[in-house]
Amino acid sequence: AQSVTQLGSHVSVSEGALVLLRCNYSSSVPPYLFWYVQYPNQGLQLLLKYTTGATLVKGINGFEAEFKKSETSFHLTKPSAHMSDAAEYFCAVSGNTGGFKTIFGAGTRLFVKA
Amino acid sequence: KAGVTQTPRYLIKTRGQQVTLSCSPISGHRSVSWYQQTPGQGLQFLFEYFSETQRNKGNFPGRFSGRQFSNSRSEMNVSTLELGDSALYLCASSLQGAVTGELFFGEGSRLTVL
């Protein structure tokens, strides 16, 4: 079975500071990993995904994430936070066990202070 | 290219009633997944349909059901509503399926049960 743990339900950073959102997964097979963002009153939007190949994945809006198999982690980073980054971020995992589904973490709400 | 469309966006029901939610996926997408989002439980997988067949189901009671039509539009139904069914119901479509593919989410149907 697959699962996702996001460390920290709330993260607060100052504008211009580094954003680091943590995600650890559990999977018995090579996973597919995703980060999604949700703005208020909207559905989720894909930021980036890892399927195979390069372990450093670049996404939209300056975000990137690194797949570390030895640490079972897929942390999301952005060098410089912008006010518009304030939203809820979800890490997700899927794979070919447990059926055709993507499992989401509990989410981390990012606050950006001026 | 039109996105995922969910109707209705908001609805209020009373306990014991039933509700049907509709989802029109992006043209060409044959996979439709449904999720329940609540503040306490986060995003919980309900089920996925691919080419009119349910491929996987989450851990929800039988009151939650769904179907997919030949044009890939999907509906989910909740019977005998309970207060705890109040949630945002999100539909997501995918070209490749809910394992490797990017999920494209609608804005959701917010259900309030009184």
Short mmCIF file of C-alpha atoms in Angstrom, two decimals:
data_model
loop_
_atom_site.label_atom_id
_atom_site.label_comp_id
_atom_site.label_asym_id
_atom_site.label_seq_id
_atom_site.Cartn_x
_atom_site.Cartn_y
_atom_site.Cartn_z
CA ALA A 1 0.00 0.00 0.00
CA GLN A 2 1.08 3.53 -0.65
CA SER A 3 0.94 6.49 1.70
CA VAL A 4 2.13 10.07 1.88
CA THR A 5 3.20 12.12 4.88
CA GLN A 6 3.56 15.87 4.68
CA LEU A 7 5.48 17.34 7.58
CA GLY A 8 3.85 20.48 8.86
CA SER A 9 0.26 21.41 8.21
CA HIS A 10 1.22 25.09 8.13
CA VAL A 11 4.42 26.75 6.96
CA SER A 12 5.07 30.49 7.15
CA VAL A 13 7.86 32.27 5.27
CA SER A 14 8.74 35.85 4.49
CA GLU A 15 8.51 37.15 0.97
CA GLY A 16 11.82 36.44 -0.77
CA ALA A 17 12.76 33.59 1.58
CA LEU A 18 13.29 29.96 0.69
CA VAL A 19 10.22 27.76 0.56
CA LEU A 20 10.67 24.16 1.71
CA LEU A 21 7.68 21.85 1.97
CA ARG A 22 8.42 18.32 3.10
CA CYS A 23 6.96 15.11 1.77
CA ASN A 24 7.79 11.50 2.56
CA TYR A 25 6.13 8.57 0.87
CA SER A 26 5.74 4.89 1.35
CA SER A 27 5.54 2.59 -1.64
CA SER A 28 6.54 -0.99 -2.31
CA VAL A 29 7.17 -0.30 -5.97
CA PRO A 30 8.84 2.57 -7.79
CA PRO A 31 6.40 5.38 -7.28
CA TYR A 32 5.09 8.19 -9.37
CA LEU A 33 5.22 11.37 -7.31
CA PHE A 34 3.40 14.65 -7.72
CA TRP A 35 2.98 18.05 -6.14
CA TYR A 36 -0.30 19.89 -6.60
CA VAL A 37 -1.34 23.37 -5.48
CA GLN A 38 -4.82 24.50 -4.48
CA TYR A 39 -5.85 28.14 -4.30
CA PRO A 40 -8.97 29.11 -2.33
CA ASN A 41 -12.23 27.92 -3.86
CA GLN A 42 -10.46 26.19 -6.69
CA GLY A 43 -9.54 22.66 -7.67
CA LEU A 44 -6.00 21.34 -7.57
CA GLN A 45 -3.42 22.19 -10.20
CA LEU A 46 -0.31 20.17 -11.00
CA LEU A 47 2.99 21.85 -10.07
CA LEU A 48 5.33 19.05 -11.08
CA LYS A 49 5.65 15.30 -11.31
CA TYR A 50 8.30 12.59 -11.15
CA THR A 51 7.82 9.39 -13.08
CA THR A 52 11.23 8.18 -14.25
CA GLY A 53 14.58 9.69 -15.20
CA ALA A 54 16.13 12.78 -13.66
CA THR A 55 15.52 12.97 -9.94
CA LEU A 56 15.44 16.77 -9.84
CA VAL A 57 12.16 17.88 -11.32
CA LYS A 58 11.33 21.43 -12.29
CA GLY A 59 7.78 22.65 -12.25
CA ILE A 60 5.77 25.75 -12.85
CA ASN A 61 6.13 29.05 -11.00
CA GLY A 62 9.77 28.39 -10.08
CA PHE A 63 9.12 25.32 -7.95
CA GLU A 64 11.24 22.18 -8.04
CA ALA A 65 11.42 18.91 -6.16
CA GLU A 66 14.02 16.22 -5.74
CA PHE A 67 13.22 12.51 -5.60
CA LYS A 68 15.46 10.81 -3.04
CA LYS A 69 14.81 7.10 -3.04
CA SER A 70 17.13 6.38 -0.10
CA GLU A 71 15.19 8.85 2.03
CA THR A 72 11.78 8.11 0.46
CA SER A 73 11.35 11.85 0.15
CA PHE A 74 10.10 14.29 -2.45
CA HIS A 75 10.47 17.73 -0.89
CA LEU A 76 9.26 20.83 -2.73
CA THR A 77 11.39 23.96 -2.84
CA LYS A 78 11.37 27.45 -4.29
CA PRO A 79 14.34 29.78 -3.81
CA SER A 80 12.34 32.96 -3.28
CA ALA A 81 8.76 33.09 -2.05
CA HIS A 82 6.24 35.43 -3.59
CA MET A 83 2.98 36.60 -2.07
CA SER A 84 1.12 34.79 -4.83
CA ASP A 85 2.57 31.46 -3.62
CA ALA A 86 0.26 31.49 -0.61
CA ALA A 87 -1.92 28.42 -1.08
CA GLU A 88 -2.29 24.82 0.03
CA TYR A 89 0.17 22.30 -1.37
CA PHE A 90 -0.44 18.58 -1.69
CA CYS A 91 2.10 15.85 -2.25
CA ALA A 92 0.74 12.73 -3.96
CA VAL A 93 1.91 9.24 -4.85
CA SER A 94 0.64 6.61 -7.23
CA GLY A 95 1.87 3.29 -8.51
CA ASN A 96 0.79 0.00 -9.89
CA THR A 97 -0.08 -1.58 -6.59
CA GLY A 98 -3.31 -0.94 -4.81
CA GLY A 99 -5.11 -0.18 -7.99
CA PHE A 100 -5.45 2.79 -10.23
CA LYS A 101 -5.45 5.69 -7.82
CA THR A 102 -3.41 8.64 -6.68
CA ILE A 103 -3.08 9.07 -2.92
CA PHE A 104 -2.71 12.56 -1.50
CA GLY A 105 -1.01 13.81 1.62
CA ALA A 106 -2.89 15.90 4.16
CA GLY A 107 -1.64 19.13 2.65
CA THR A 108 0.54 22.01 3.82
CA ARG A 109 -0.81 25.51 3.88
CA LEU A 110 1.84 28.05 2.94
CA PHE A 111 1.64 31.57 4.33
CA VAL A 112 3.84 34.30 2.86
CA LYS A 113 4.51 37.38 4.98
CA ALA A 114 5.28 40.74 3.45
CA LYS B 1 -9.63 23.56 -24.58
CA ALA B 2 -12.35 23.41 -21.94
CA GLY B 3 -11.36 22.21 -18.49
CA VAL B 4 -13.12 19.83 -16.16
CA THR B 5 -16.62 21.02 -15.40
CA GLN B 6 -18.48 20.07 -12.26
CA THR B 7 -22.11 20.79 -11.55
CA PRO B 8 -23.64 21.98 -9.38
CA ARG B 9 -20.99 24.11 -7.67
CA TYR B 10 -22.91 24.50 -4.44
CA LEU B 11 -25.82 22.61 -2.97
CA ILE B 12 -27.57 22.21 0.33
CA LYS B 13 -29.41 19.03 1.30
CA THR B 14 -30.94 17.64 4.45
CA ARG B 15 -30.15 14.37 6.17
CA GLY B 16 -31.68 11.36 4.49
CA GLN B 17 -31.87 12.91 1.06
CA GLN B 18 -29.78 11.82 -1.88
CA VAL B 19 -27.63 13.85 -4.24
CA THR B 20 -26.16 13.42 -7.70
CA LEU B 21 -23.06 15.30 -8.80
CA SER B 22 -21.91 15.58 -12.38
CA CYS B 23 -18.47 15.82 -13.94
CA SER B 24 -17.57 16.51 -17.56
CA PRO B 25 -13.91 15.67 -18.21
CA ILE B 26 -11.56 17.31 -20.63
CA SER B 27 -12.27 16.18 -24.17
CA GLY B 28 -10.36 13.00 -24.95
CA HIS B 29 -9.80 12.02 -21.32
CA ARG B 30 -11.24 8.61 -20.54
CA SER B 31 -10.30 8.48 -16.86
CA VAL B 32 -12.38 10.22 -14.22
CA SER B 33 -11.59 10.07 -10.51
CA TRP B 34 -13.62 11.38 -7.62
CA TYR B 35 -12.29 12.69 -4.31
CA GLN B 36 -13.91 13.92 -1.12
CA GLN B 37 -12.13 16.84 0.55
CA THR B 38 -12.81 17.81 4.15
CA PRO B 39 -10.75 19.85 6.64
CA GLY B 40 -10.32 16.87 8.94
CA GLN B 41 -9.66 14.06 6.46
CA GLY B 42 -8.05 15.88 3.56
CA LEU B 43 -8.43 14.40 0.10
CA GLN B 44 -9.95 10.94 0.20
CA PHE B 45 -10.18 8.81 -2.94
CA LEU B 46 -13.68 7.67 -3.80
CA PHE B 47 -13.36 5.83 -7.11
CA GLU B 48 -11.96 5.96 -10.62
CA TYR B 49 -13.68 5.17 -13.87
CA PHE B 50 -11.98 4.41 -17.15
CA SER B 51 -13.96 3.81 -20.32
CA GLU B 52 -17.17 3.23 -18.34
CA THR B 53 -15.57 0.68 -16.00
CA GLN B 54 -14.86 1.27 -12.34
CA ARG B 55 -11.19 0.41 -11.90
CA ASN B 56 -10.76 1.11 -8.23
CA LYS B 57 -12.76 2.14 -5.23
CA GLY B 58 -11.79 3.80 -1.97
CA ASN B 59 -12.97 2.97 1.52
CA PHE B 60 -16.38 4.57 1.47
CA PRO B 61 -19.71 2.96 2.31
CA GLY B 62 -22.03 1.68 -0.37
CA ARG B 63 -24.08 4.88 -0.14
CA PHE B 64 -21.45 6.39 -2.40
CA SER B 65 -21.71 5.21 -5.98
CA GLY B 66 -20.74 6.39 -9.38
CA ARG B 67 -20.93 5.70 -13.04
CA GLN B 68 -19.42 6.82 -16.30
CA PHE B 69 -21.15 7.25 -19.59
CA SER B 70 -19.93 6.48 -23.09
CA ASN B 71 -18.97 10.14 -23.60
CA SER B 72 -16.75 9.89 -20.46
CA ARG B 73 -19.00 12.15 -18.40
CA SER B 74 -19.33 10.83 -14.90
CA GLU B 75 -21.80 11.10 -12.07
CA MET B 76 -21.53 10.25 -8.45
CA ASN B 77 -24.46 9.66 -6.18
CA VAL B 78 -24.71 9.75 -2.42
CA SER B 79 -27.83 8.27 -0.90
CA THR B 80 -29.22 8.67 2.60
CA LEU B 81 -27.11 11.72 3.30
CA GLU B 82 -25.46 12.15 6.69
CA LEU B 83 -24.08 15.30 8.29
CA GLY B 84 -20.57 13.94 7.81
CA ASP B 85 -21.02 13.90 4.06
CA SER B 86 -20.67 17.67 4.00
CA ALA B 87 -17.55 18.23 1.92
CA LEU B 88 -16.06 19.49 -1.28
CA TYR B 89 -16.34 16.77 -3.92
CA LEU B 90 -13.65 17.02 -6.55
CA CYS B 91 -13.59 15.35 -9.89
CA ALA B 92 -10.37 14.87 -11.84
CA SER B 93 -9.86 13.66 -15.38
CA SER B 94 -6.74 12.17 -16.87
CA LEU B 95 -5.55 11.16 -20.29
CA GLN B 96 -3.32 8.34 -19.13
CA GLY B 97 -5.24 7.17 -16.12
CA ALA B 98 -4.93 7.91 -12.44
CA VAL B 99 -1.54 6.23 -11.95
CA THR B 100 0.98 7.90 -14.22
CA GLY B 101 -1.09 10.68 -15.59
CA GLU B 102 -1.53 14.21 -14.48
CA LEU B 103 -4.90 14.77 -12.87
CA PHE B 104 -6.87 17.77 -14.06
CA PHE B 105 -9.29 18.89 -11.39
CA GLY B 106 -12.57 20.67 -11.59
CA GLU B 107 -13.47 23.40 -9.10
CA GLY B 108 -15.58 20.99 -7.10
CA SER B 109 -19.11 20.67 -5.84
CA ARG B 110 -19.53 21.89 -2.29
CA LEU B 111 -22.19 19.88 -0.51
CA THR B 112 -23.67 21.01 2.77
CA VAL B 113 -25.89 18.56 4.65
CA LEU B 114 -28.18 20.05 7.30
#
